[in-house]
Amino acid sequence: MTSHPGGAEALPGSTVVVTGAAQGIGAEYVRAFRVAGANVVAVDLPGALWDDGTGVAGDVTSEADWARIVEHSLSRFGRLDVLVNNAAVYAEIAGKRPLTDITIEEWDHVLAVNARGTWQGIKAVAPVMTEAGGGAIVNISSVVARTGAPGFLHYVASKAAVEGITKAAARELGPRGIRVNAVAPGLVDNESTRVLNSPGYLTSAAQSRSLARPMTPGDLVGTVTWLASPVARFVTGQTVIVDGGQVFG
């Protein structure tokens, strides 16, 4: 018997859109959904396409690109069941800096991708999911929305906005059968976080968890696929913290 993470065994035949899908954590989500038998539309910026026709170049801040993503999903697979709003600006942030040194341009860019991009994705897929009688949306937040993080005010603000968007959208879309949830990861030990954090800081973060080890992208897969699946059919408006027991909340 094939073992699937979370509720992924309930996903065969579903169509899942994953943004920020070309590398890192997003690529892990793509692999997990494909192993589970779902049709995956993997979205990322131009230059990060797949050769099997399921990759779509798209900017999550572009309304026109979102329309094209939805159209691609429907024309290729005939349905759109799940959206994973994973695309975000993090490693591109130019190092930790006091809030007084963050420029308006940087602030606008981070909020545009992380917060507005999440809303635009929900806005784009909601009509299709409504017509189909329901769907599932999983937004990716961060535990820093609760803890704060010095030097990353714009990123923290954007992820707090994601959680607010999740709650408001869940209230509004619930009567249409659309579930909206979020996952708040702790600090994941991968290439992106190593760019902005010292090895000592990553080690300290791992040791501060109840499950005292580094967090990997694979640690998130089960929660995301569970929230996307019908197994979580009565769960909406929630943010699930996945951080190995660093923050209880």
Short mmCIF file of N, CA and C in Angstrom, two decimals, residues 25-190:
data_model
loop_
_atom_site.label_atom_id
_atom_site.label_comp_id
_atom_site.label_asym_id
_atom_site.label_seq_id
_atom_site.Cartn_x
_atom_site.Cartn_y
_atom_site.Cartn_z
N ILE A 25 10.35 24.79 -0.63
CA ILE A 25 9.15 24.21 -0.03
C ILE A 25 8.06 24.02 -1.06
N GLY A 26 7.92 24.97 -1.99
CA GLY A 26 6.90 24.84 -3.02
C GLY A 26 7.07 23.58 -3.85
N ALA A 27 8.31 23.26 -4.20
CA ALA A 27 8.58 22.04 -4.97
C ALA A 27 8.22 20.79 -4.17
N GLU A 28 8.39 20.83 -2.85
CA GLU A 28 7.99 19.71 -2.00
C GLU A 28 6.48 19.50 -2.07
N TYR A 29 5.72 20.59 -2.04
CA TYR A 29 4.26 20.47 -2.15
C TYR A 29 3.87 19.85 -3.48
N VAL A 30 4.51 20.32 -4.55
CA VAL A 30 4.21 19.78 -5.88
C VAL A 30 4.44 18.28 -5.92
N ARG A 31 5.58 17.83 -5.41
CA ARG A 31 5.89 16.40 -5.42
C ARG A 31 4.86 15.61 -4.61
N ALA A 32 4.50 16.12 -3.45
CA ALA A 32 3.57 15.40 -2.59
C ALA A 32 2.20 15.25 -3.24
N PHE A 33 1.70 16.31 -3.84
CA PHE A 33 0.39 16.24 -4.49
C PHE A 33 0.43 15.32 -5.70
N ARG A 34 1.53 15.33 -6.44
CA ARG A 34 1.64 14.44 -7.60
C ARG A 34 1.71 12.98 -7.17
N VAL A 35 2.46 12.69 -6.13
CA VAL A 35 2.52 11.32 -5.61
C VAL A 35 1.13 10.85 -5.19
N ALA A 36 0.34 11.79 -4.68
CA ALA A 36 -1.02 11.45 -4.23
C ALA A 36 -2.00 11.28 -5.38
N GLY A 37 -1.55 11.52 -6.61
CA GLY A 37 -2.42 11.32 -7.76
C GLY A 37 -3.18 12.55 -8.20
N ALA A 38 -2.87 13.70 -7.62
CA ALA A 38 -3.53 14.94 -8.02
C ALA A 38 -2.89 15.49 -9.29
N ASN A 39 -3.68 16.23 -10.06
CA ASN A 39 -3.15 17.00 -11.16
C ASN A 39 -2.63 18.32 -10.59
N VAL A 40 -1.38 18.65 -10.85
CA VAL A 40 -0.78 19.83 -10.25
C VAL A 40 -0.43 20.86 -11.32
N VAL A 41 -0.89 22.08 -11.10
CA VAL A 41 -0.49 23.22 -11.92
C VAL A 41 0.53 23.99 -11.09
N ALA A 42 1.78 23.93 -11.50
CA ALA A 42 2.88 24.51 -10.74
C ALA A 42 3.20 25.90 -11.29
N VAL A 43 3.03 26.90 -10.46
CA VAL A 43 3.16 28.30 -10.89
C VAL A 43 4.40 28.93 -10.29
N ASP A 44 5.16 29.62 -11.13
CA ASP A 44 6.30 30.39 -10.64
C ASP A 44 6.63 31.46 -11.67
N LEU A 45 7.59 32.29 -11.34
CA LEU A 45 7.98 33.37 -12.24
C LEU A 45 8.58 32.81 -13.53
N PRO A 46 8.57 33.57 -14.61
CA PRO A 46 9.16 33.09 -15.87
C PRO A 46 10.59 32.62 -15.67
N GLY A 47 10.93 31.53 -16.38
CA GLY A 47 12.26 30.96 -16.26
C GLY A 47 12.30 29.75 -15.36
N ALA A 48 11.17 29.44 -14.73
CA ALA A 48 11.12 28.29 -13.82
C ALA A 48 10.00 27.34 -14.24
N LEU A 49 9.97 27.01 -15.53
CA LEU A 49 8.88 26.19 -16.06
C LEU A 49 9.22 24.71 -16.06
N TRP A 50 8.18 23.88 -16.14
CA TRP A 50 8.34 22.43 -16.22
C TRP A 50 8.10 22.02 -17.67
N ASP A 51 8.70 20.91 -18.08
CA ASP A 51 8.61 20.50 -19.48
C ASP A 51 7.46 19.55 -19.75
N ASP A 52 6.58 19.35 -18.77
CA ASP A 52 5.46 18.42 -18.98
C ASP A 52 4.15 19.14 -19.24
N GLY A 53 4.20 20.44 -19.42
CA GLY A 53 3.00 21.19 -19.75
C GLY A 53 2.17 21.60 -18.56
N THR A 54 2.58 21.23 -17.35
CA THR A 54 1.78 21.59 -16.17
C THR A 54 2.31 22.83 -15.48
N GLY A 55 3.47 23.32 -15.90
CA GLY A 55 4.02 24.53 -15.30
C GLY A 55 3.51 25.77 -16.00
N VAL A 56 3.21 26.79 -15.22
CA VAL A 56 2.70 28.04 -15.77
C VAL A 56 3.54 29.19 -15.22
N ALA A 57 4.08 30.01 -16.11
CA ALA A 57 4.80 31.20 -15.66
C ALA A 57 3.78 32.24 -15.24
N GLY A 58 3.92 32.73 -14.03
CA GLY A 58 2.95 33.70 -13.56
C GLY A 58 3.46 34.52 -12.40
N ASP A 59 3.03 35.77 -12.36
CA ASP A 59 3.32 36.70 -11.27
C ASP A 59 2.06 36.81 -10.43
N VAL A 60 2.15 36.46 -9.15
CA VAL A 60 0.94 36.42 -8.31
C VAL A 60 0.37 37.80 -8.04
N THR A 61 1.10 38.86 -8.40
CA THR A 61 0.55 40.21 -8.24
C THR A 61 -0.17 40.70 -9.49
N SER A 62 -0.23 39.84 -10.52
CA SER A 62 -0.84 40.22 -11.79
C SER A 62 -2.21 39.58 -11.96
N GLU A 63 -3.23 40.41 -12.10
CA GLU A 63 -4.58 39.89 -12.31
C GLU A 63 -4.68 39.11 -13.61
N ALA A 64 -4.00 39.60 -14.65
CA ALA A 64 -4.01 38.92 -15.94
C ALA A 64 -3.36 37.55 -15.84
N ASP A 65 -2.27 37.45 -15.10
CA ASP A 65 -1.61 36.15 -14.93
C ASP A 65 -2.49 35.18 -14.17
N TRP A 66 -3.20 35.66 -13.16
CA TRP A 66 -4.11 34.78 -12.42
C TRP A 66 -5.22 34.26 -13.33
N ALA A 67 -5.74 35.11 -14.21
CA ALA A 67 -6.78 34.65 -15.14
C ALA A 67 -6.23 33.55 -16.04
N ARG A 68 -4.97 33.71 -16.45
CA ARG A 68 -4.34 32.70 -17.31
C ARG A 68 -4.09 31.40 -16.55
N ILE A 69 -3.72 31.49 -15.28
CA ILE A 69 -3.50 30.29 -14.46
C ILE A 69 -4.79 29.49 -14.33
N VAL A 70 -5.88 30.19 -14.05
CA VAL A 70 -7.17 29.52 -13.91
C VAL A 70 -7.59 28.90 -15.24
N GLU A 71 -7.42 29.64 -16.33
CA GLU A 71 -7.79 29.13 -17.65
C GLU A 71 -6.96 27.89 -18.00
N HIS A 72 -5.67 27.91 -17.70
CA HIS A 72 -4.82 26.74 -17.96
C HIS A 72 -5.31 25.53 -17.18
N SER A 73 -5.65 25.72 -15.93
CA SER A 73 -6.12 24.61 -15.09
C SER A 73 -7.39 23.99 -15.66
N LEU A 74 -8.30 24.84 -16.09
CA LEU A 74 -9.58 24.34 -16.61
C LEU A 74 -9.42 23.72 -17.99
N SER A 75 -8.61 24.32 -18.85
CA SER A 75 -8.47 23.78 -20.20
C SER A 75 -7.70 22.47 -20.20
N ARG A 76 -6.74 22.31 -19.31
CA ARG A 76 -5.93 21.09 -19.29
C ARG A 76 -6.60 19.98 -18.48
N PHE A 77 -7.19 20.33 -17.34
CA PHE A 77 -7.71 19.31 -16.43
C PHE A 77 -9.22 19.37 -16.20
N GLY A 78 -9.87 20.44 -16.65
CA GLY A 78 -11.32 20.52 -16.55
C GLY A 78 -11.85 20.89 -15.19
N ARG A 79 -10.98 21.19 -14.25
CA ARG A 79 -11.43 21.51 -12.90
C ARG A 79 -10.30 22.20 -12.13
N LEU A 80 -10.69 22.82 -11.00
CA LEU A 80 -9.71 23.45 -10.11
C LEU A 80 -10.25 23.29 -8.70
N ASP A 81 -9.64 22.41 -7.94
CA ASP A 81 -10.16 22.03 -6.63
C ASP A 81 -9.45 22.68 -5.46
N VAL A 82 -8.14 22.90 -5.61
CA VAL A 82 -7.32 23.35 -4.48
C VAL A 82 -6.35 24.43 -4.95
N LEU A 83 -6.19 25.45 -4.11
CA LEU A 83 -5.14 26.45 -4.32
C LEU A 83 -4.24 26.48 -3.10
N VAL A 84 -2.94 26.37 -3.33
CA VAL A 84 -1.95 26.55 -2.27
C VAL A 84 -1.20 27.85 -2.56
N ASN A 85 -1.50 28.87 -1.78
CA ASN A 85 -0.87 30.19 -1.93
C ASN A 85 0.48 30.18 -1.21
N ASN A 86 1.51 29.72 -1.91
CA ASN A 86 2.82 29.55 -1.30
C ASN A 86 3.82 30.64 -1.69
N ALA A 87 3.62 31.28 -2.84
CA ALA A 87 4.59 32.27 -3.33
C ALA A 87 4.79 33.39 -2.31
N ALA A 88 6.04 33.74 -2.07
CA ALA A 88 6.34 34.79 -1.10
C ALA A 88 7.73 35.35 -1.33
N VAL A 89 7.94 36.56 -0.87
CA VAL A 89 9.25 37.18 -0.86
C VAL A 89 9.86 36.96 0.52
N TYR A 90 11.03 36.32 0.54
CA TYR A 90 11.76 36.15 1.81
C TYR A 90 13.26 36.29 1.58
N ALA A 91 13.83 35.35 0.86
CA ALA A 91 15.29 35.39 0.63
C ALA A 91 15.70 36.62 -0.15
N GLU A 92 14.76 37.18 -0.93
CA GLU A 92 15.08 38.36 -1.72
C GLU A 92 15.23 39.62 -0.87
N ILE A 93 14.75 39.56 0.39
CA ILE A 93 14.88 40.71 1.27
C ILE A 93 16.37 40.95 1.54
N ALA A 94 16.77 42.20 1.45
CA ALA A 94 18.21 42.51 1.51
C ALA A 94 18.74 42.54 2.94
N GLY A 95 18.68 41.41 3.61
CA GLY A 95 19.25 41.30 4.95
C GLY A 95 18.37 41.90 6.03
N LYS A 96 18.70 41.57 7.28
CA LYS A 96 17.97 42.12 8.42
C LYS A 96 18.33 43.59 8.58
N ARG A 97 17.30 44.43 8.69
CA ARG A 97 17.55 45.86 8.86
C ARG A 97 16.52 46.46 9.79
N PRO A 98 16.89 47.50 10.53
CA PRO A 98 15.91 48.18 11.38
C PRO A 98 14.75 48.69 10.55
N LEU A 99 13.59 48.79 11.16
CA LEU A 99 12.41 49.25 10.43
C LEU A 99 12.61 50.65 9.86
N THR A 100 13.48 51.44 10.46
CA THR A 100 13.75 52.78 9.95
C THR A 100 14.56 52.78 8.66
N ASP A 101 15.15 51.64 8.31
CA ASP A 101 15.96 51.53 7.09
C ASP A 101 15.21 50.87 5.93
N ILE A 102 14.02 50.34 6.19
CA ILE A 102 13.24 49.71 5.13
C ILE A 102 12.67 50.80 4.23
N THR A 103 12.85 50.66 2.93
CA THR A 103 12.35 51.67 2.01
C THR A 103 10.88 51.42 1.67
N ILE A 104 10.22 52.44 1.19
CA ILE A 104 8.83 52.30 0.77
C ILE A 104 8.73 51.28 -0.36
N GLU A 105 9.70 51.29 -1.26
CA GLU A 105 9.68 50.34 -2.38
C GLU A 105 9.77 48.90 -1.88
N GLU A 106 10.64 48.65 -0.91
CA GLU A 106 10.76 47.30 -0.35
C GLU A 106 9.47 46.89 0.36
N TRP A 107 8.94 47.80 1.16
CA TRP A 107 7.68 47.52 1.86
C TRP A 107 6.59 47.15 0.87
N ASP A 108 6.42 47.97 -0.16
CA ASP A 108 5.36 47.73 -1.14
C ASP A 108 5.56 46.40 -1.87
N HIS A 109 6.81 46.06 -2.18
CA HIS A 109 7.07 44.81 -2.90
C HIS A 109 6.72 43.59 -2.04
N VAL A 110 7.16 43.59 -0.79
CA VAL A 110 6.88 42.45 0.09
C VAL A 110 5.39 42.30 0.33
N LEU A 111 4.71 43.39 0.61
CA LEU A 111 3.27 43.32 0.85
C LEU A 111 2.51 42.95 -0.42
N ALA A 112 3.00 43.40 -1.57
CA ALA A 112 2.32 43.07 -2.83
C ALA A 112 2.36 41.58 -3.11
N VAL A 113 3.53 40.96 -2.94
CA VAL A 113 3.65 39.53 -3.23
C VAL A 113 2.98 38.69 -2.14
N ASN A 114 3.34 38.95 -0.90
CA ASN A 114 2.93 38.06 0.19
C ASN A 114 1.47 38.22 0.59
N ALA A 115 0.97 39.44 0.62
CA ALA A 115 -0.41 39.68 1.07
C ALA A 115 -1.35 39.86 -0.12
N ARG A 116 -1.05 40.83 -0.98
CA ARG A 116 -1.96 41.05 -2.11
C ARG A 116 -2.00 39.85 -3.03
N GLY A 117 -0.86 39.19 -3.23
CA GLY A 117 -0.84 38.00 -4.07
C GLY A 117 -1.73 36.90 -3.54
N THR A 118 -1.78 36.76 -2.21
CA THR A 118 -2.66 35.77 -1.59
C THR A 118 -4.12 36.11 -1.87
N TRP A 119 -4.48 37.38 -1.68
CA TRP A 119 -5.85 37.80 -1.95
C TRP A 119 -6.21 37.63 -3.43
N GLN A 120 -5.28 38.00 -4.33
CA GLN A 120 -5.58 37.88 -5.75
C GLN A 120 -5.78 36.42 -6.17
N GLY A 121 -5.03 35.52 -5.56
CA GLY A 121 -5.23 34.11 -5.86
C GLY A 121 -6.61 33.63 -5.43
N ILE A 122 -7.01 34.00 -4.22
CA ILE A 122 -8.34 33.63 -3.73
C ILE A 122 -9.42 34.22 -4.64
N LYS A 123 -9.25 35.48 -4.98
CA LYS A 123 -10.21 36.17 -5.85
C LYS A 123 -10.35 35.46 -7.20
N ALA A 124 -9.24 34.97 -7.74
CA ALA A 124 -9.26 34.34 -9.06
C ALA A 124 -9.93 32.98 -9.06
N VAL A 125 -9.70 32.18 -8.01
CA VAL A 125 -10.23 30.81 -8.01
C VAL A 125 -11.62 30.71 -7.41
N ALA A 126 -12.04 31.69 -6.63
CA ALA A 126 -13.33 31.58 -5.94
C ALA A 126 -14.51 31.37 -6.88
N PRO A 127 -14.61 32.08 -8.01
CA PRO A 127 -15.76 31.84 -8.90
C PRO A 127 -15.81 30.42 -9.44
N VAL A 128 -14.65 29.87 -9.80
CA VAL A 128 -14.60 28.50 -10.33
C VAL A 128 -15.00 27.50 -9.25
N MET A 129 -14.46 27.67 -8.05
CA MET A 129 -14.80 26.77 -6.95
C MET A 129 -16.27 26.90 -6.56
N THR A 130 -16.80 28.11 -6.61
CA THR A 130 -18.22 28.32 -6.31
C THR A 130 -19.09 27.56 -7.29
N GLU A 131 -18.77 27.66 -8.56
CA GLU A 131 -19.54 26.97 -9.58
C GLU A 131 -19.47 25.46 -9.42
N ALA A 132 -18.32 24.97 -8.93
CA ALA A 132 -18.13 23.52 -8.73
C ALA A 132 -18.75 23.02 -7.43
N GLY A 133 -19.19 23.94 -6.58
CA GLY A 133 -19.81 23.52 -5.32
C GLY A 133 -18.87 23.49 -4.14
N GLY A 134 -17.62 23.94 -4.35
CA GLY A 134 -16.70 23.98 -3.22
C GLY A 134 -15.25 23.84 -3.65
N GLY A 135 -14.37 23.91 -2.67
CA GLY A 135 -12.94 23.79 -2.91
C GLY A 135 -12.18 24.05 -1.63
N ALA A 136 -10.86 24.02 -1.74
CA ALA A 136 -10.02 24.24 -0.57
C ALA A 136 -8.88 25.18 -0.94
N ILE A 137 -8.62 26.14 -0.06
CA ILE A 137 -7.53 27.08 -0.24
C ILE A 137 -6.63 27.00 0.99
N VAL A 138 -5.33 26.84 0.76
CA VAL A 138 -4.36 26.79 1.85
C VAL A 138 -3.36 27.92 1.64
N ASN A 139 -3.35 28.87 2.56
CA ASN A 139 -2.41 29.99 2.50
C ASN A 139 -1.21 29.69 3.41
N ILE A 140 -0.04 30.14 3.00
CA ILE A 140 1.15 29.91 3.80
C ILE A 140 1.52 31.20 4.54
N SER A 141 1.42 31.15 5.85
CA SER A 141 1.78 32.27 6.71
C SER A 141 3.17 32.00 7.29
N SER A 142 3.40 32.40 8.51
CA SER A 142 4.67 32.14 9.21
C SER A 142 4.43 32.34 10.69
N VAL A 143 5.18 31.60 11.50
CA VAL A 143 5.05 31.75 12.94
C VAL A 143 5.46 33.15 13.40
N VAL A 144 6.23 33.87 12.57
CA VAL A 144 6.64 35.22 12.98
C VAL A 144 5.47 36.19 13.03
N ALA A 145 4.34 35.83 12.42
CA ALA A 145 3.15 36.66 12.55
C ALA A 145 2.70 36.75 14.00
N ARG A 146 3.09 35.75 14.81
CA ARG A 146 2.77 35.75 16.24
C ARG A 146 3.93 36.23 17.10
N THR A 147 5.14 35.89 16.71
CA THR A 147 6.29 36.17 17.57
C THR A 147 6.99 37.49 17.27
N GLY A 148 6.80 37.99 16.03
CA GLY A 148 7.61 39.11 15.59
C GLY A 148 9.00 38.64 15.23
N ALA A 149 9.74 39.48 14.51
CA ALA A 149 11.11 39.14 14.12
C ALA A 149 11.86 40.43 13.83
N PRO A 150 12.76 40.83 14.69
CA PRO A 150 13.50 42.08 14.48
C PRO A 150 14.22 42.07 13.13
N GLY A 151 14.11 43.17 12.42
CA GLY A 151 14.78 43.29 11.14
C GLY A 151 13.96 42.84 9.96
N PHE A 152 12.75 42.34 10.21
CA PHE A 152 11.90 41.83 9.13
C PHE A 152 10.47 42.37 9.25
N LEU A 153 10.33 43.63 9.61
CA LEU A 153 8.99 44.17 9.86
C LEU A 153 8.05 43.98 8.69
N HIS A 154 8.53 44.25 7.47
CA HIS A 154 7.66 44.13 6.30
C HIS A 154 7.22 42.69 6.08
N TYR A 155 8.12 41.73 6.29
CA TYR A 155 7.77 40.32 6.14
C TYR A 155 6.77 39.89 7.21
N VAL A 156 7.02 40.29 8.46
CA VAL A 156 6.10 39.94 9.55
C VAL A 156 4.72 40.52 9.28
N ALA A 157 4.66 41.78 8.88
CA ALA A 157 3.38 42.41 8.59
C ALA A 157 2.63 41.70 7.47
N SER A 158 3.37 41.27 6.46
CA SER A 158 2.73 40.58 5.33
C SER A 158 2.13 39.25 5.74
N LYS A 159 2.81 38.53 6.64
CA LYS A 159 2.30 37.23 7.06
C LYS A 159 1.14 37.38 8.05
N ALA A 160 1.16 38.44 8.87
CA ALA A 160 -0.01 38.72 9.71
C ALA A 160 -1.21 39.03 8.83
N ALA A 161 -0.98 39.73 7.73
CA ALA A 161 -2.06 40.02 6.78
C ALA A 161 -2.61 38.74 6.16
N VAL A 162 -1.73 37.79 5.86
CA VAL A 162 -2.19 36.51 5.30
C VAL A 162 -3.17 35.83 6.25
N GLU A 163 -2.89 35.87 7.54
CA GLU A 163 -3.79 35.22 8.50
C GLU A 163 -5.12 35.97 8.60
N GLY A 164 -5.09 37.30 8.50
CA GLY A 164 -6.34 38.05 8.47
C GLY A 164 -7.15 37.77 7.22
N ILE A 165 -6.48 37.70 6.09
CA ILE A 165 -7.15 37.35 4.83
C ILE A 165 -7.79 35.97 4.93
N THR A 166 -7.07 35.04 5.55
CA THR A 166 -7.58 33.67 5.71
C THR A 166 -8.90 33.66 6.48
N LYS A 167 -8.95 34.37 7.59
CA LYS A 167 -10.17 34.39 8.41
C LYS A 167 -11.32 35.06 7.68
N ALA A 168 -11.05 36.21 7.07
CA ALA A 168 -12.11 36.94 6.39
C ALA A 168 -12.65 36.15 5.19
N ALA A 169 -11.74 35.55 4.43
CA ALA A 169 -12.17 34.76 3.27
C ALA A 169 -12.94 33.52 3.69
N ALA A 170 -12.52 32.89 4.79
CA ALA A 170 -13.24 31.71 5.28
C ALA A 170 -14.67 32.07 5.65
N ARG A 171 -14.88 33.20 6.29
CA ARG A 171 -16.23 33.66 6.64
C ARG A 171 -17.07 33.88 5.39
N GLU A 172 -16.47 34.53 4.40
CA GLU A 172 -17.22 34.91 3.21
C GLU A 172 -17.49 33.74 2.28
N LEU A 173 -16.52 32.84 2.16
CA LEU A 173 -16.64 31.77 1.17
C LEU A 173 -17.19 30.47 1.73
N GLY A 174 -17.27 30.36 3.05
CA GLY A 174 -17.80 29.14 3.66
C GLY A 174 -19.18 28.75 3.14
N PRO A 175 -20.12 29.69 3.02
CA PRO A 175 -21.44 29.32 2.51
C PRO A 175 -21.42 28.76 1.09
N ARG A 176 -20.33 28.99 0.37
CA ARG A 176 -20.20 28.44 -0.98
C ARG A 176 -19.51 27.08 -0.99
N GLY A 177 -19.17 26.57 0.19
CA GLY A 177 -18.49 25.29 0.27
C GLY A 177 -17.00 25.37 0.09
N ILE A 178 -16.45 26.57 0.17
CA ILE A 178 -15.01 26.76 -0.01
C ILE A 178 -14.35 26.94 1.35
N ARG A 179 -13.41 26.07 1.66
CA ARG A 179 -12.67 26.15 2.92
C ARG A 179 -11.38 26.95 2.71
N VAL A 180 -11.05 27.80 3.67
CA VAL A 180 -9.83 28.60 3.59
C VAL A 180 -9.08 28.48 4.91
N ASN A 181 -7.89 27.95 4.85
CA ASN A 181 -7.05 27.77 6.04
C ASN A 181 -5.64 28.26 5.75
N ALA A 182 -4.83 28.32 6.79
CA ALA A 182 -3.43 28.72 6.64
C ALA A 182 -2.54 27.80 7.44
N VAL A 183 -1.30 27.72 7.02
CA VAL A 183 -0.26 26.99 7.75
C VAL A 183 0.82 28.00 8.11
N ALA A 184 1.24 28.00 9.38
CA ALA A 184 2.29 28.91 9.85
C ALA A 184 3.53 28.11 10.21
N PRO A 185 4.49 28.01 9.31
CA PRO A 185 5.72 27.27 9.61
C PRO A 185 6.63 28.04 10.55
N GLY A 186 7.43 27.28 11.28
CA GLY A 186 8.56 27.87 11.97
C GLY A 186 9.69 28.08 10.99
N LEU A 187 10.87 28.36 11.51
CA LEU A 187 12.03 28.61 10.65
C LEU A 187 12.49 27.30 10.03
N VAL A 188 12.38 27.21 8.72
CA VAL A 188 12.76 26.02 7.97
C VAL A 188 14.24 26.11 7.59
N ASP A 189 14.95 25.04 7.80
CA ASP A 189 16.37 25.02 7.45
C ASP A 189 16.50 24.64 5.97
N ASN A 190 16.60 25.67 5.13
CA ASN A 190 16.79 25.43 3.70
C ASN A 190 17.63 26.57 3.12
#
